[in-house]
Amino acid sequence: MNKIFVYDLYGFVSDDLDSLALVLGEILQIEWKMHYSSFLGDYYRFGKLVEENFQLQHNYVVEENDWTESQFMNFPSLFYVNRTERSQLIEDLLKGKFLADVSLLRHDSKTKT
């Protein structure tokens, strides 16, 4: 049986990752783990790569002096939703909580056999 996994990217107008992580943790009922890399700077991660997982990070990475998603420079914070089967529910939760402060920037799906 084929499964369809969705990969969404959201942009936030806030650049306060700690506050965003707190609110996202509450509405998605998850516990973030803080990480650091020289490529991404400080970022939050939840889940394993082989299952539904989330990543919250700054769009502009000071260490790299570059934008992660340069086409979305008006969104200082990015929220990646990977391998989800509940894309619509997550979108509804985010838009219900953040209203105009969040935008769905990209929506891709992949079929896994």
mmCIF file of N, CA and C in Angstrom:
data_model
loop_
_atom_site.group_PDB
_atom_site.id
_atom_site.type_symbol
_atom_site.label_atom_id
_atom_site.label_comp_id
_atom_site.label_asym_id
_atom_site.label_seq_id
_atom_site.Cartn_x
_atom_site.Cartn_y
_atom_site.Cartn_z
ATOM 1 N N MET A 1 0.838 -1.179 0.000
ATOM 2 C CA MET A 1 0.000 0.000 0.000
ATOM 3 C C MET A 1 0.890 1.251 0.000
ATOM 4 N N ASN A 2 0.566 2.187 -0.833
ATOM 5 C CA ASN A 2 1.322 3.430 -0.931
ATOM 6 C C ASN A 2 0.845 4.428 0.125
ATOM 7 N N LYS A 3 1.781 5.130 0.709
ATOM 8 C CA LYS A 3 1.475 6.205 1.645
ATOM 9 C C LYS A 3 1.926 7.512 1.022
ATOM 10 N N ILE A 4 1.178 8.549 1.282
ATOM 11 C CA ILE A 4 1.563 9.878 0.820
ATOM 12 C C ILE A 4 2.038 10.678 2.029
ATOM 13 N N PHE A 5 3.286 11.113 1.948
ATOM 14 C CA PHE A 5 3.859 11.952 2.990
ATOM 15 C C PHE A 5 3.944 13.378 2.477
ATOM 16 N N VAL A 6 3.666 14.312 3.359
ATOM 17 C CA VAL A 6 3.673 15.722 2.990
ATOM 18 C C VAL A 6 4.835 16.418 3.693
ATOM 19 N N TYR A 7 5.440 17.336 2.959
ATOM 20 C CA TYR A 7 6.542 18.164 3.454
ATOM 21 C C TYR A 7 6.111 19.616 3.307
ATOM 22 N N ASP A 8 5.851 20.276 4.434
ATOM 23 C CA ASP A 8 5.395 21.667 4.419
ATOM 24 C C ASP A 8 6.469 22.566 5.009
ATOM 25 N N LEU A 9 6.500 23.778 4.522
ATOM 26 C CA LEU A 9 7.368 24.812 5.077
ATOM 27 C C LEU A 9 6.503 26.001 5.441
ATOM 28 N N TYR A 10 6.605 26.427 6.691
ATOM 29 C CA TYR A 10 5.892 27.613 7.174
ATOM 30 C C TYR A 10 6.901 28.698 7.512
ATOM 31 N N GLY A 11 6.481 29.935 7.324
ATOM 32 C CA GLY A 11 7.287 31.080 7.716
ATOM 33 C C GLY A 11 6.568 31.872 8.784
ATOM 34 N N PHE A 12 7.325 32.337 9.765
ATOM 35 C CA PHE A 12 6.783 33.171 10.840
ATOM 36 C C PHE A 12 7.382 34.559 10.756
ATOM 37 N N VAL A 13 6.578 35.568 11.091
ATOM 38 C CA VAL A 13 7.077 36.945 11.108
ATOM 39 C C VAL A 13 7.896 37.218 12.363
ATOM 40 N N SER A 14 7.753 36.389 13.382
ATOM 41 C CA SER A 14 8.542 36.527 14.611
ATOM 42 C C SER A 14 9.916 35.905 14.412
ATOM 43 N N ASP A 15 10.928 36.502 15.050
ATOM 44 C CA ASP A 15 12.264 35.908 15.013
ATOM 45 C C ASP A 15 12.639 35.304 16.372
ATOM 46 N N ASP A 16 11.670 35.199 17.283
ATOM 47 C CA ASP A 16 11.897 34.674 18.626
ATOM 48 C C ASP A 16 11.654 33.158 18.628
ATOM 49 N N LEU A 17 12.708 32.388 18.332
ATOM 50 C CA LEU A 17 12.576 30.933 18.242
ATOM 51 C C LEU A 17 12.112 30.319 19.558
ATOM 52 N N ASP A 18 12.589 30.831 20.678
ATOM 53 C CA ASP A 18 12.220 30.254 21.963
ATOM 54 C C ASP A 18 10.717 30.367 22.214
ATOM 55 N N SER A 19 10.144 31.533 21.942
ATOM 56 C CA SER A 19 8.697 31.724 22.124
ATOM 57 C C SER A 19 7.902 30.884 21.132
ATOM 58 N N LEU A 20 8.363 30.837 19.896
ATOM 59 C CA LEU A 20 7.682 30.014 18.891
ATOM 60 C C LEU A 20 7.727 28.540 19.283
ATOM 61 N N ALA A 21 8.879 28.074 19.754
ATOM 62 C CA ALA A 21 9.017 26.669 20.160
ATOM 63 C C ALA A 21 8.065 26.348 21.306
ATOM 64 N N LEU A 22 7.918 27.263 22.237
ATOM 65 C CA LEU A 22 7.024 27.053 23.368
ATOM 66 C C LEU A 22 5.575 26.889 22.893
ATOM 67 N N VAL A 23 5.118 27.797 22.058
ATOM 68 C CA VAL A 23 3.735 27.757 21.575
ATOM 69 C C VAL A 23 3.513 26.551 20.660
ATOM 70 N N LEU A 24 4.445 26.302 19.747
ATOM 71 C CA LEU A 24 4.308 25.142 18.858
ATOM 72 C C LEU A 24 4.311 23.839 19.654
ATOM 73 N N GLY A 25 5.147 23.769 20.672
ATOM 74 C CA GLY A 25 5.175 22.583 21.523
ATOM 75 C C GLY A 25 3.828 22.327 22.179
ATOM 76 N N GLU A 26 3.195 23.403 22.631
ATOM 77 C CA GLU A 26 1.883 23.278 23.281
ATOM 78 C C GLU A 26 0.814 22.824 22.298
ATOM 79 N N ILE A 27 0.722 23.466 21.142
ATOM 80 C CA ILE A 27 -0.384 23.139 20.231
ATOM 81 C C ILE A 27 -0.179 21.809 19.503
ATOM 82 N N LEU A 28 1.082 21.411 19.300
ATOM 83 C CA LEU A 28 1.356 20.134 18.632
ATOM 84 C C LEU A 28 1.620 19.006 19.633
ATOM 85 N N GLN A 29 1.665 19.359 20.913
ATOM 86 C CA GLN A 29 1.902 18.397 21.996
ATOM 87 C C GLN A 29 3.207 17.620 21.778
ATOM 88 N N ILE A 30 4.275 18.392 21.610
ATOM 89 C CA ILE A 30 5.603 17.805 21.397
ATOM 90 C C ILE A 30 6.598 18.451 22.351
ATOM 91 N N GLU A 31 7.725 17.785 22.529
ATOM 92 C CA GLU A 31 8.835 18.334 23.304
ATOM 93 C C GLU A 31 10.033 18.493 22.380
ATOM 94 N N TRP A 32 10.414 19.727 22.173
ATOM 95 C CA TRP A 32 11.528 20.056 21.295
ATOM 96 C C TRP A 32 12.857 19.684 21.929
ATOM 97 N N LYS A 33 13.839 19.452 21.094
ATOM 98 C CA LYS A 33 15.235 19.349 21.539
ATOM 99 C C LYS A 33 16.006 20.454 20.825
ATOM 100 N N MET A 34 16.747 21.220 21.618
ATOM 101 C CA MET A 34 17.567 22.293 21.058
ATOM 102 C C MET A 34 18.842 21.690 20.492
ATOM 103 N N HIS A 35 19.230 22.172 19.325
ATOM 104 C CA HIS A 35 20.452 21.719 18.668
ATOM 105 C C HIS A 35 21.241 22.933 18.200
ATOM 106 N N TYR A 36 22.488 22.695 17.870
ATOM 107 C CA TYR A 36 23.330 23.729 17.267
ATOM 108 C C TYR A 36 24.160 23.083 16.162
ATOM 109 N N SER A 37 24.266 23.794 15.055
ATOM 110 C CA SER A 37 25.221 23.399 14.020
ATOM 111 C C SER A 37 25.819 24.664 13.424
ATOM 112 N N SER A 38 27.023 24.558 12.910
ATOM 113 C CA SER A 38 27.654 25.729 12.299
ATOM 114 C C SER A 38 26.934 26.120 11.018
ATOM 115 N N PHE A 39 26.189 25.190 10.442
ATOM 116 C CA PHE A 39 25.446 25.474 9.207
ATOM 117 C C PHE A 39 24.100 26.139 9.489
ATOM 118 N N LEU A 40 23.432 25.758 10.595
ATOM 119 C CA LEU A 40 22.094 26.280 10.897
ATOM 120 C C LEU A 40 22.056 27.221 12.089
ATOM 121 N N GLY A 41 23.088 27.245 12.895
ATOM 122 C CA GLY A 41 23.033 27.991 14.143
ATOM 123 C C GLY A 41 22.206 27.207 15.148
ATOM 124 N N ASP A 42 21.561 27.910 16.086
ATOM 125 C CA ASP A 42 20.663 27.267 17.044
ATOM 126 C C ASP A 42 19.362 26.921 16.336
ATOM 127 N N TYR A 43 18.848 25.731 16.614
ATOM 128 C CA TYR A 43 17.557 25.340 16.052
ATOM 129 C C TYR A 43 16.917 24.287 16.932
ATOM 130 N N TYR A 44 15.604 24.111 16.746
ATOM 131 C CA TYR A 44 14.852 23.116 17.492
ATOM 132 C C TYR A 44 14.476 21.972 16.561
ATOM 133 N N ARG A 45 14.444 20.758 17.138
ATOM 134 C CA ARG A 45 14.104 19.584 16.345
ATOM 135 C C ARG A 45 13.237 18.645 17.175
ATOM 136 N N PHE A 46 12.293 18.001 16.497
ATOM 137 C CA PHE A 46 11.467 16.971 17.124
ATOM 138 C C PHE A 46 11.267 15.830 16.136
ATOM 139 N N GLY A 47 11.425 14.599 16.617
ATOM 140 C CA GLY A 47 11.151 13.419 15.800
ATOM 141 C C GLY A 47 12.399 12.880 15.120
ATOM 142 N N LYS A 48 12.224 11.708 14.529
ATOM 143 C CA LYS A 48 13.300 11.037 13.814
ATOM 144 C C LYS A 48 13.125 11.236 12.313
ATOM 145 N N LEU A 49 14.209 11.200 11.584
ATOM 146 C CA LEU A 49 14.162 11.445 10.142
ATOM 147 C C LEU A 49 13.310 10.435 9.390
ATOM 148 N N VAL A 50 13.147 9.227 9.930
ATOM 149 C CA VAL A 50 12.389 8.185 9.225
ATOM 150 C C VAL A 50 10.901 8.229 9.548
ATOM 151 N N GLU A 51 10.471 9.223 10.343
ATOM 152 C CA GLU A 51 9.061 9.393 10.677
ATOM 153 C C GLU A 51 8.734 10.877 10.655
ATOM 154 N N GLU A 52 7.506 11.199 10.998
ATOM 155 C CA GLU A 52 7.139 12.611 11.045
ATOM 156 C C GLU A 52 8.132 13.355 11.932
ATOM 157 N N ASN A 53 8.626 14.477 11.431
ATOM 158 C CA ASN A 53 9.570 15.271 12.219
ATOM 159 C C ASN A 53 9.409 16.739 11.882
ATOM 160 N N PHE A 54 9.811 17.563 12.842
ATOM 161 C CA PHE A 54 9.682 19.011 12.724
ATOM 162 C C PHE A 54 11.024 19.672 13.008
ATOM 163 N N GLN A 55 11.227 20.815 12.349
ATOM 164 C CA GLN A 55 12.420 21.608 12.617
ATOM 165 C C GLN A 55 12.030 23.082 12.605
ATOM 166 N N LEU A 56 12.488 23.801 13.606
ATOM 167 C CA LEU A 56 12.234 25.233 13.749
ATOM 168 C C LEU A 56 13.583 25.924 13.792
ATOM 169 N N GLN A 57 13.776 26.890 12.898
ATOM 170 C CA GLN A 57 15.089 27.536 12.802
ATOM 171 C C GLN A 57 14.952 28.956 12.275
ATOM 172 N N HIS A 58 16.036 29.711 12.437
ATOM 173 C CA HIS A 58 16.091 31.047 11.831
ATOM 174 C C HIS A 58 16.307 30.901 10.332
ATOM 175 N N ASN A 59 15.735 31.831 9.591
ATOM 176 C CA ASN A 59 15.942 31.824 8.143
ATOM 177 C C ASN A 59 17.330 32.365 7.804
ATOM 178 N N TYR A 60 17.722 33.428 8.479
ATOM 179 C CA TYR A 60 19.063 33.984 8.256
ATOM 180 C C TYR A 60 20.024 33.363 9.262
ATOM 181 N N VAL A 61 21.071 32.747 8.777
ATOM 182 C CA VAL A 61 22.037 32.073 9.639
ATOM 183 C C VAL A 61 23.290 32.950 9.733
ATOM 184 N N VAL A 62 23.497 33.527 10.902
ATOM 185 C CA VAL A 62 24.607 34.452 11.121
ATOM 186 C C VAL A 62 25.945 33.777 10.825
ATOM 187 N N GLU A 63 26.110 32.525 11.308
ATOM 188 C CA GLU A 63 27.372 31.810 11.126
ATOM 189 C C GLU A 63 27.726 31.625 9.649
ATOM 190 N N GLU A 64 26.731 31.494 8.825
ATOM 191 C CA GLU A 64 26.944 31.305 7.390
ATOM 192 C C GLU A 64 26.836 32.617 6.603
ATOM 193 N N ASN A 65 26.336 33.666 7.278
ATOM 194 C CA ASN A 65 26.087 34.943 6.614
ATOM 195 C C ASN A 65 25.241 34.747 5.358
ATOM 196 N N ASP A 66 24.166 33.947 5.522
ATOM 197 C CA ASP A 66 23.348 33.574 4.370
ATOM 198 C C ASP A 66 21.935 33.204 4.827
ATOM 199 N N TRP A 67 21.024 33.240 3.870
ATOM 200 C CA TRP A 67 19.635 32.859 4.096
ATOM 201 C C TRP A 67 19.448 31.375 3.766
ATOM 202 N N THR A 68 18.697 30.685 4.595
ATOM 203 C CA THR A 68 18.350 29.299 4.309
ATOM 204 C C THR A 68 17.372 29.243 3.144
ATOM 205 N N GLU A 69 16.360 30.091 3.185
ATOM 206 C CA GLU A 69 15.336 30.174 2.132
ATOM 207 C C GLU A 69 15.301 31.620 1.647
ATOM 208 N N SER A 70 16.197 31.960 0.746
ATOM 209 C CA SER A 70 16.363 33.356 0.337
ATOM 210 C C SER A 70 15.130 33.929 -0.358
ATOM 211 N N GLN A 71 14.282 33.087 -0.903
ATOM 212 C CA GLN A 71 13.068 33.591 -1.540
ATOM 213 C C GLN A 71 12.018 34.025 -0.514
ATOM 214 N N PHE A 72 12.274 33.734 0.770
ATOM 215 C CA PHE A 72 11.327 34.083 1.831
ATOM 216 C C PHE A 72 12.000 34.941 2.905
ATOM 217 N N MET A 73 12.759 35.940 2.497
ATOM 218 C CA MET A 73 13.512 36.764 3.445
ATOM 219 C C MET A 73 12.622 37.563 4.391
ATOM 220 N N ASN A 74 11.351 37.724 4.075
ATOM 221 C CA ASN A 74 10.454 38.464 4.968
ATOM 222 C C ASN A 74 9.932 37.600 6.120
ATOM 223 N N PHE A 75 10.395 36.343 6.183
ATOM 224 C CA PHE A 75 10.037 35.453 7.286
ATOM 225 C C PHE A 75 11.311 35.055 8.042
ATOM 226 N N PRO A 76 11.550 35.667 9.198
ATOM 227 C CA PRO A 76 12.781 35.404 9.941
ATOM 228 C C PRO A 76 12.878 34.002 10.540
ATOM 229 N N SER A 77 11.735 33.342 10.743
ATOM 230 C CA SER A 77 11.743 32.000 11.329
ATOM 231 C C SER A 77 11.037 31.020 10.406
ATOM 232 N N LEU A 78 11.606 29.829 10.306
ATOM 233 C CA LEU A 78 11.076 28.792 9.422
ATOM 234 C C LEU A 78 10.703 27.563 10.238
ATOM 235 N N PHE A 79 9.591 26.954 9.859
ATOM 236 C CA PHE A 79 9.115 25.738 10.513
ATOM 237 C C PHE A 79 8.898 24.679 9.438
ATOM 238 N N TYR A 80 9.748 23.652 9.474
ATOM 239 C CA TYR A 80 9.664 22.556 8.512
ATOM 240 C C TYR A 80 8.857 21.413 9.119
ATOM 241 N N VAL A 81 7.853 20.970 8.394
ATOM 242 C CA VAL A 81 7.036 19.815 8.771
ATOM 243 C C VAL A 81 7.349 18.740 7.739
ATOM 244 N N ASN A 82 7.958 17.646 8.183
ATOM 245 C CA ASN A 82 8.453 16.615 7.267
ATOM 246 C C ASN A 82 7.776 15.271 7.501
ATOM 247 N N ARG A 83 7.475 14.595 6.404
ATOM 248 C CA ARG A 83 6.926 13.230 6.433
ATOM 249 C C ARG A 83 5.630 13.121 7.218
ATOM 250 N N THR A 84 4.782 14.115 7.115
ATOM 251 C CA THR A 84 3.541 14.087 7.881
ATOM 252 C C THR A 84 2.391 13.520 7.046
ATOM 253 N N GLU A 85 1.456 12.928 7.738
ATOM 254 C CA GLU A 85 0.204 12.490 7.127
ATOM 255 C C GLU A 85 -0.947 13.345 7.641
ATOM 256 N N ARG A 86 -0.628 14.371 8.394
ATOM 257 C CA ARG A 86 -1.666 15.231 8.974
ATOM 258 C C ARG A 86 -1.408 16.713 8.675
ATOM 259 N N SER A 87 -1.059 16.962 7.448
ATOM 260 C CA SER A 87 -0.718 18.307 7.001
ATOM 261 C C SER A 87 -1.850 19.309 7.245
ATOM 262 N N GLN A 88 -3.069 18.932 6.892
ATOM 263 C CA GLN A 88 -4.196 19.862 7.036
ATOM 264 C C GLN A 88 -4.467 20.191 8.496
ATOM 265 N N LEU A 89 -4.393 19.192 9.368
ATOM 266 C CA LEU A 89 -4.596 19.424 10.796
ATOM 267 C C LEU A 89 -3.544 20.389 11.339
ATOM 268 N N ILE A 90 -2.294 20.177 10.975
ATOM 269 C CA ILE A 90 -1.224 21.065 11.444
ATOM 270 C C ILE A 90 -1.436 22.481 10.920
ATOM 271 N N GLU A 91 -1.797 22.599 9.657
ATOM 272 C CA GLU A 91 -2.067 23.938 9.106
ATOM 273 C C GLU A 91 -3.206 24.623 9.861
ATOM 274 N N ASP A 92 -4.276 23.894 10.130
ATOM 275 C CA ASP A 92 -5.416 24.466 10.863
ATOM 276 C C ASP A 92 -4.998 24.907 12.262
ATOM 277 N N LEU A 93 -4.205 24.081 12.950
ATOM 278 C CA LEU A 93 -3.739 24.438 14.288
ATOM 279 C C LEU A 93 -2.873 25.694 14.259
ATOM 280 N N LEU A 94 -1.960 25.760 13.294
ATOM 281 C CA LEU A 94 -1.069 26.925 13.196
ATOM 282 C C LEU A 94 -1.840 28.192 12.859
ATOM 283 N N LYS A 95 -2.703 28.118 11.889
ATOM 284 C CA LYS A 95 -3.452 29.317 11.492
ATOM 285 C C LYS A 95 -4.441 29.737 12.562
ATOM 286 N N GLY A 96 -4.970 28.772 13.315
ATOM 287 C CA GLY A 96 -5.877 29.102 14.405
ATOM 288 C C GLY A 96 -5.172 29.815 15.549
ATOM 289 N N LYS A 97 -3.925 29.471 15.779
ATOM 290 C CA LYS A 97 -3.167 30.062 16.888
ATOM 291 C C LYS A 97 -2.433 31.333 16.483
ATOM 292 N N PHE A 98 -1.824 31.331 15.308
ATOM 293 C CA PHE A 98 -0.957 32.437 14.910
ATOM 294 C C PHE A 98 -1.608 33.427 13.945
ATOM 295 N N LEU A 99 -2.752 33.070 13.373
ATOM 296 C CA LEU A 99 -3.492 33.912 12.438
ATOM 297 C C LEU A 99 -2.592 34.416 11.315
ATOM 298 N N ALA A 100 -2.391 35.725 11.235
ATOM 299 C CA ALA A 100 -1.625 36.306 10.125
ATOM 300 C C ALA A 100 -0.118 36.245 10.342
ATOM 301 N N ASP A 101 0.316 35.748 11.493
ATOM 302 C CA ASP A 101 1.751 35.711 11.795
ATOM 303 C C ASP A 101 2.464 34.502 11.202
ATOM 304 N N VAL A 102 1.723 33.614 10.521
ATOM 305 C CA VAL A 102 2.305 32.423 9.911
ATOM 306 C C VAL A 102 1.777 32.292 8.484
ATOM 307 N N SER A 103 2.633 31.819 7.598
ATOM 308 C CA SER A 103 2.225 31.583 6.211
ATOM 309 C C SER A 103 2.776 30.240 5.747
ATOM 310 N N LEU A 104 1.938 29.508 5.021
ATOM 311 C CA LEU A 104 2.398 28.280 4.385
ATOM 312 C C LEU A 104 3.177 28.698 3.141
ATOM 313 N N LEU A 105 4.455 28.400 3.111
ATOM 314 C CA LEU A 105 5.329 28.852 2.031
ATOM 315 C C LEU A 105 5.521 27.799 0.946
ATOM 316 N N ARG A 106 5.453 26.521 1.354
ATOM 317 C CA ARG A 106 5.678 25.442 0.387
ATOM 318 C C ARG A 106 4.931 24.193 0.865
ATOM 319 N N HIS A 107 4.355 23.471 -0.081
ATOM 320 C CA HIS A 107 3.611 22.255 0.225
ATOM 321 C C HIS A 107 3.961 21.223 -0.847
ATOM 322 N N ASP A 108 4.683 20.187 -0.438
ATOM 323 C CA ASP A 108 5.089 19.128 -1.362
ATOM 324 C C ASP A 108 4.614 17.792 -0.810
ATOM 325 N N SER A 109 4.345 16.869 -1.712
ATOM 326 C CA SER A 109 3.989 15.515 -1.260
ATOM 327 C C SER A 109 4.801 14.492 -2.051
ATOM 328 N N LYS A 110 5.054 13.373 -1.368
ATOM 329 C CA LYS A 110 5.802 12.273 -1.977
ATOM 330 C C LYS A 110 5.115 10.970 -1.620
ATOM 331 N N THR A 111 5.054 10.079 -2.582
ATOM 332 C CA THR A 111 4.453 8.762 -2.350
ATOM 333 C C THR A 111 5.541 7.780 -1.962
ATOM 334 N N LYS A 112 5.287 7.062 -0.895
ATOM 335 C CA LYS A 112 6.226 6.048 -0.403
ATOM 336 C C LYS A 112 5.561 4.683 -0.507
ATOM 337 N N THR A 113 6.249 3.740 -1.120
ATOM 338 C CA THR A 113 5.682 2.393 -1.245
ATOM 339 C C THR A 113 6.165 1.486 -0.145
#
